[in-house]
Coordinates of C-alpha atoms in Angstrom, one line a residue:
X1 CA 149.4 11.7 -104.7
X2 CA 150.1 15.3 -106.4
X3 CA 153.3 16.2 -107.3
X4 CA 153.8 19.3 -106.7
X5 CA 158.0 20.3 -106.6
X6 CA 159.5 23.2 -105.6
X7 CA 163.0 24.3 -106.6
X8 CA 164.8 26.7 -105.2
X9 CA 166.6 30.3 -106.6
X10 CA 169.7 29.7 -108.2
X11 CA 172.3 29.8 -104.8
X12 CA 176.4 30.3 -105.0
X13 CA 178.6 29.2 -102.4
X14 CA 180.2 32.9 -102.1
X15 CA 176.8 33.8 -100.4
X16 CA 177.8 32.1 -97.5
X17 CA 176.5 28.7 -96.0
X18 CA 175.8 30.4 -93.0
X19 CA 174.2 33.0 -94.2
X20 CA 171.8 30.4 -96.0
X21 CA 171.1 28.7 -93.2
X22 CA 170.3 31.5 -91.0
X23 CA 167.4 32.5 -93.3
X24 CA 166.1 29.4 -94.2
X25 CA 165.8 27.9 -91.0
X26 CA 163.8 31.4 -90.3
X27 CA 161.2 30.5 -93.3
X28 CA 160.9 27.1 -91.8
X29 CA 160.4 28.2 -88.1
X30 CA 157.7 30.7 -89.0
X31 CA 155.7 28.1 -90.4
X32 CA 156.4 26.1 -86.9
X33 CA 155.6 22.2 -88.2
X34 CA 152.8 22.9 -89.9
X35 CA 152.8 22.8 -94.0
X36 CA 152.7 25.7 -96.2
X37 CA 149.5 27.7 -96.9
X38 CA 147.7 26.8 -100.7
X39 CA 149.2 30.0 -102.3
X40 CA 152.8 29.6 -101.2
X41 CA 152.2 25.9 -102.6
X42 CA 151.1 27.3 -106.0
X43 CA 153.8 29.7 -106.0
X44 CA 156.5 27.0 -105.3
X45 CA 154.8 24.8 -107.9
X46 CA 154.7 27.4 -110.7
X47 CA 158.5 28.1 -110.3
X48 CA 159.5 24.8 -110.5
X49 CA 157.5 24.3 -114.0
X50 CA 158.7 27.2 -115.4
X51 CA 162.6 26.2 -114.7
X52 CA 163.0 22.8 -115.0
X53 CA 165.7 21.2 -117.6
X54 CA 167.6 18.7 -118.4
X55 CA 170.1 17.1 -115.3
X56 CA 167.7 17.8 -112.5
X57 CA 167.9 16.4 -108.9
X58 CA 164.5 15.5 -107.4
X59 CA 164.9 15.8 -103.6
X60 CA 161.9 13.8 -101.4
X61 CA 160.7 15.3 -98.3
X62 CA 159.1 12.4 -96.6
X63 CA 157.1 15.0 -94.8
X64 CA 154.4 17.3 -95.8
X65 CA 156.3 20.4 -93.9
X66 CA 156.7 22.8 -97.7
X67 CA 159.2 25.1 -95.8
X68 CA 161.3 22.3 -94.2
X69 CA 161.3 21.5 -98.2
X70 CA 162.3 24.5 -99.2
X71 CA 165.2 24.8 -96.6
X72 CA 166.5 21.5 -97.3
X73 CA 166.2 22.3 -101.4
X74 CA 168.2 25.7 -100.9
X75 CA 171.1 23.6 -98.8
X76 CA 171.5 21.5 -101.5
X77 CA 171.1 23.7 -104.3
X78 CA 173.8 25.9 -102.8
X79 CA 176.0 22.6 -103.0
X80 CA 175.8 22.4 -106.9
X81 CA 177.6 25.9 -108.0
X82 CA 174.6 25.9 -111.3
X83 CA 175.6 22.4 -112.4
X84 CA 172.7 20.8 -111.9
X85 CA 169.0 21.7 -111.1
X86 CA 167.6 20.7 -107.3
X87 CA 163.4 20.1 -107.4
X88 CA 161.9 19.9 -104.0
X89 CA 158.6 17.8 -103.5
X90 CA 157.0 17.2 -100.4
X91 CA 155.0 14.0 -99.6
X92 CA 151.4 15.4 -98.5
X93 CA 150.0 12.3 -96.8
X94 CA 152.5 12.0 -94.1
X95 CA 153.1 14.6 -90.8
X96 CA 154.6 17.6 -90.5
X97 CA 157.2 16.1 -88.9
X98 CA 158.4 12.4 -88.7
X99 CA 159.4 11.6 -85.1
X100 CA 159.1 7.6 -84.7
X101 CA 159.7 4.7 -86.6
X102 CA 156.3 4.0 -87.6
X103 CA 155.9 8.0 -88.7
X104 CA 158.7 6.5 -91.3
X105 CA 157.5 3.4 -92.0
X106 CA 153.9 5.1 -92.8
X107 CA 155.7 7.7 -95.3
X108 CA 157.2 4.7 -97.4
X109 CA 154.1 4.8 -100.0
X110 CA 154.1 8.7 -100.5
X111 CA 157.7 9.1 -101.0
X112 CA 158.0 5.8 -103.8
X113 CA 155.1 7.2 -105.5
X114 CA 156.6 10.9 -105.9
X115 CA 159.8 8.9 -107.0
X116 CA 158.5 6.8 -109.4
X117 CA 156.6 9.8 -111.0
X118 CA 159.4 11.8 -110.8
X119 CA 161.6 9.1 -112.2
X120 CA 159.1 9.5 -115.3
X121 CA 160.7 12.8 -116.5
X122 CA 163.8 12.4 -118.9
X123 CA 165.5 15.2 -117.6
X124 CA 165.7 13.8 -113.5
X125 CA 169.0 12.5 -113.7
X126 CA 168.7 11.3 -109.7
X127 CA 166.7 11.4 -106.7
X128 CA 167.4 12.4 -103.0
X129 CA 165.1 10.6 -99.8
X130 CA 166.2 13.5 -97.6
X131 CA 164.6 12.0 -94.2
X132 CA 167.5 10.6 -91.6
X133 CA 166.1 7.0 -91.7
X134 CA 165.6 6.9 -95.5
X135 CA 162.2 5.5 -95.8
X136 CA 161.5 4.1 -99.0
X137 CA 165.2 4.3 -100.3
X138 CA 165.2 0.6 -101.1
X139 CA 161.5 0.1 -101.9
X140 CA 162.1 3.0 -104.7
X141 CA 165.6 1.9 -106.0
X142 CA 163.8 -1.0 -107.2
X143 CA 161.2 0.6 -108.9
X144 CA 163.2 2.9 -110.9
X145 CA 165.7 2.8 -113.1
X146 CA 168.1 6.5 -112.3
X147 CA 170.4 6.8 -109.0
X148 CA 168.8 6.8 -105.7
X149 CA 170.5 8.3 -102.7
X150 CA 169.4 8.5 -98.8
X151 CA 170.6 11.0 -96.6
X152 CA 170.9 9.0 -93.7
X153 CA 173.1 6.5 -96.1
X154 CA 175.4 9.4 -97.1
X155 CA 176.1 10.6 -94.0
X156 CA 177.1 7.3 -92.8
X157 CA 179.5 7.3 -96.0
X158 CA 180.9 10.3 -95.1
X159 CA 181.1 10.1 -91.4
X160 CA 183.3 6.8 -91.8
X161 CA 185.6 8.5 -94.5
X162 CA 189.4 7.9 -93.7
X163 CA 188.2 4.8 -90.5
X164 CA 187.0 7.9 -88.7
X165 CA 184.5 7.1 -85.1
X166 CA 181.4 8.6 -85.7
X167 CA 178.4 9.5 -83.4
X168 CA 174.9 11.0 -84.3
X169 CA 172.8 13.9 -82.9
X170 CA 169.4 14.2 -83.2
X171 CA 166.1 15.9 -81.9
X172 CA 164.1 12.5 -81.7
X173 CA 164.0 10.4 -78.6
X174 CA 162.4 7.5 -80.3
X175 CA 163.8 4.0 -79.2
X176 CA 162.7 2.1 -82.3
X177 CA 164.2 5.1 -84.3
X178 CA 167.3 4.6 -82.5
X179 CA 168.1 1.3 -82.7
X180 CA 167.6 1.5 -86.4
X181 CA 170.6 4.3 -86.4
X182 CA 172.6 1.2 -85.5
X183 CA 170.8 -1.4 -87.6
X184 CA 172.0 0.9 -90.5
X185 CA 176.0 1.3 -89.3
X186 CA 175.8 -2.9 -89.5
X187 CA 174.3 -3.0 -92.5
X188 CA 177.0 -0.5 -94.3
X189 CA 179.7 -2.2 -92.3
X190 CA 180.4 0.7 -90.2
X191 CA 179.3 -1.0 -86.9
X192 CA 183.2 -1.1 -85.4
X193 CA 183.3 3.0 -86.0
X194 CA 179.5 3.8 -84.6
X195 CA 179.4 5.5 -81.5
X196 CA 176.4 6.0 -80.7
X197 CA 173.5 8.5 -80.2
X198 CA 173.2 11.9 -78.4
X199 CA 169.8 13.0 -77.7
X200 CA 168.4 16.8 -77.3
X201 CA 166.2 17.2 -74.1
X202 CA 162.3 18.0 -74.6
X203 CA 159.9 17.3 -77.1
X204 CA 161.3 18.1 -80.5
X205 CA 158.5 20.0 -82.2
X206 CA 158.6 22.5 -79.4
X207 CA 162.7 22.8 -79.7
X208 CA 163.1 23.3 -83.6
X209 CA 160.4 26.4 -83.0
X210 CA 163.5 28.1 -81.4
X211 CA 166.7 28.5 -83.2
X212 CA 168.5 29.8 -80.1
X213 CA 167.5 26.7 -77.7
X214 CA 167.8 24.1 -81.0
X215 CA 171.3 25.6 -81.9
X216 CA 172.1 25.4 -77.6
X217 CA 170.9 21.9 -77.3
X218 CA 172.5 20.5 -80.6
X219 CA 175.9 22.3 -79.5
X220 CA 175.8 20.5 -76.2
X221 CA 175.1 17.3 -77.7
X222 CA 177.4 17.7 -80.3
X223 CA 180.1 18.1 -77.0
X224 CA 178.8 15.1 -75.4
X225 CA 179.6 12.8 -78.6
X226 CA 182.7 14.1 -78.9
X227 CA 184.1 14.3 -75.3
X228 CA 182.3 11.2 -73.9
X229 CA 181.6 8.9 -76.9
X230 CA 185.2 9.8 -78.5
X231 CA 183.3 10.6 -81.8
X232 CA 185.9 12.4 -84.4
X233 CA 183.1 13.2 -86.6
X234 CA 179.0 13.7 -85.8
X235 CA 176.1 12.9 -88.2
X236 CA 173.8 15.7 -87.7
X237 CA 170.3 13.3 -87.5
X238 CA 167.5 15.1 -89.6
X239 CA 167.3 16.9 -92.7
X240 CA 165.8 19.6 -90.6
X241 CA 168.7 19.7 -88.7
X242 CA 171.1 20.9 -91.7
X243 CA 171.0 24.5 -91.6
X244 CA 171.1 24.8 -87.7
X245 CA 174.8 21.9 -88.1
X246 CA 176.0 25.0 -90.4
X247 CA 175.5 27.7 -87.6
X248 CA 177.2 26.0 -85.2
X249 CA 180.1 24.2 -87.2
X250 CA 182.6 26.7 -86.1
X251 CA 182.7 25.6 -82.5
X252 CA 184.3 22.3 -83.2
X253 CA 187.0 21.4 -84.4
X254 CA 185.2 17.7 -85.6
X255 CA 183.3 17.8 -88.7
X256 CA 179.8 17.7 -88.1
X257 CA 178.3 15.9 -91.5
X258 CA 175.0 17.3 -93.0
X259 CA 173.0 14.6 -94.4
X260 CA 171.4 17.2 -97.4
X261 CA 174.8 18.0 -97.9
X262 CA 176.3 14.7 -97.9
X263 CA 173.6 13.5 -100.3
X264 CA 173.7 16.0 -102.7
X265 CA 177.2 15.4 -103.0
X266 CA 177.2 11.4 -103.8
X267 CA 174.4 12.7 -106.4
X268 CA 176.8 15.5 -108.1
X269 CA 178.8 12.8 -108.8
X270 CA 176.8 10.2 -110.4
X271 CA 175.9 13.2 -112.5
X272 CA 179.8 14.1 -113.3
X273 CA 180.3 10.3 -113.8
X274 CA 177.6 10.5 -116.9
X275 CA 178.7 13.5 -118.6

């Protein structure tokens, strides 16, 4: 397993969220699911080594996909207004694209063995699993001995805030994926405020290749929680899905919760907590 991190430019909120997101979800698209090219790897990989320092973040891609890396690394980064670093690694042995529970399950040894490594340097203060159904988040808290925080867990914090009813959206039709959604709202004692899950039509690697018919399909999804399930906040369900959640926020009057965003929150304030 290489380690190879990527961290993004330094990002301030006055640029805009949704300007952010329109152009990194444009570096991810162009890429379609497949993972960066060797020299945009080295070129991620050199910028991180040159500007790492002390209180970093070490966000986990449980895919290989660089650019979904990079995208998800620039949401959270933009989160942190310069207080803290954000390091992007990607876990090369898994798919482009994790669509089923046993795509998860199968991504569990990458992403504990880029946590434990990263884990080694002094100046990682915490790490992000930034895949919806966290896998590995438990395996690697016990391995390690800094903060460990899963988006999928975060978003259920924050979706619940204030005894709010919550739904998720998401681009994967799996059953076994599903049914884990609400494994995980019993577990964190949120099971009387789960709604549910909305679904986008289609196969999902063909849908996040276009912005226009993701962002349509979300949207309508996003309606069908809210008007039929009674949800009063929605889980966007997929790191992937954070930057295209930020283009369409502005239709609804409902939060809609972004699991990078979410995460990197819970993080920022362990890291507040230790100063």
């Amino acid at each position: 397993m290489s380690y190879r991190p990527y961290r993004s430019s330094q990002l301030k909120l006055s640029a805009g969220r949704r300007v952010l997101a329109g152009l990194t979800v444009l570096v991810f698209l162009l890429a379609g699911c497949s993972g960066a090219d060797d020299s945009t790897q080295s070129s991620t990989s050199e910028t991180a080594n040159t500007s790492e320092t002390a209180n970093t973040i070490v966000l986990i891609n449980p895919n290989s996909n660089e650019d979904s890396t990079r995208s998800m690394v620039d949401l959270a980064e933009a989160e942190t207004d310069g207080v803290v670093n954000v390091v992007g690694v990607s876990n090369e042995d898994a798919p482009s694209l994790l669509t089923t529970l046993q795509d998860m399950e199968e991504a569990v040894p990458g992403v504990v063995a880029l946590g434990v490594e990263a884990a080694e340097d002094e100046n990682v203060v915490a790490i992000i699993v930034s895949a919806f159904n966290d896998p590995g988040l438990e395996e690697l808290r016990a391995k390690v001995d800094i903060p460990v925080f899963g988006i999928g867990e975060e978003a259920f914090h924050a979706a619940a805030r204030d005894d709010r009813k919550f739904g998720i959206v998401t681009v994967t039709p799996d059953e076994d994926l599903i049914e884990s959604f609400q494994e995980k709202a019993e577990s964190l004692g949120y099971s009387h405020l789960y709604q549910g899950v909305r679904v986008t039509p289609g196969d999902p690697k063909e849908l996040v290749e276009s912005p226009e018919k993701l962002d349509a399909a979300l949207t309508e999804a996003v309606q069908e929680s809210v008007r039929s399930d009674g949800a009063e906040a929605v889980i966007m369900g997929g790191g992937p899905l954070s930057a295209p959640a930020l283009r369409i926020e502005e239709q609804f009057e409902e939060p809609l919760v972004v699991a990078v965003i979410a995460a990197i929150h819970a993080a920022l304030g362990v890291v507040n907590e230790t100063e």
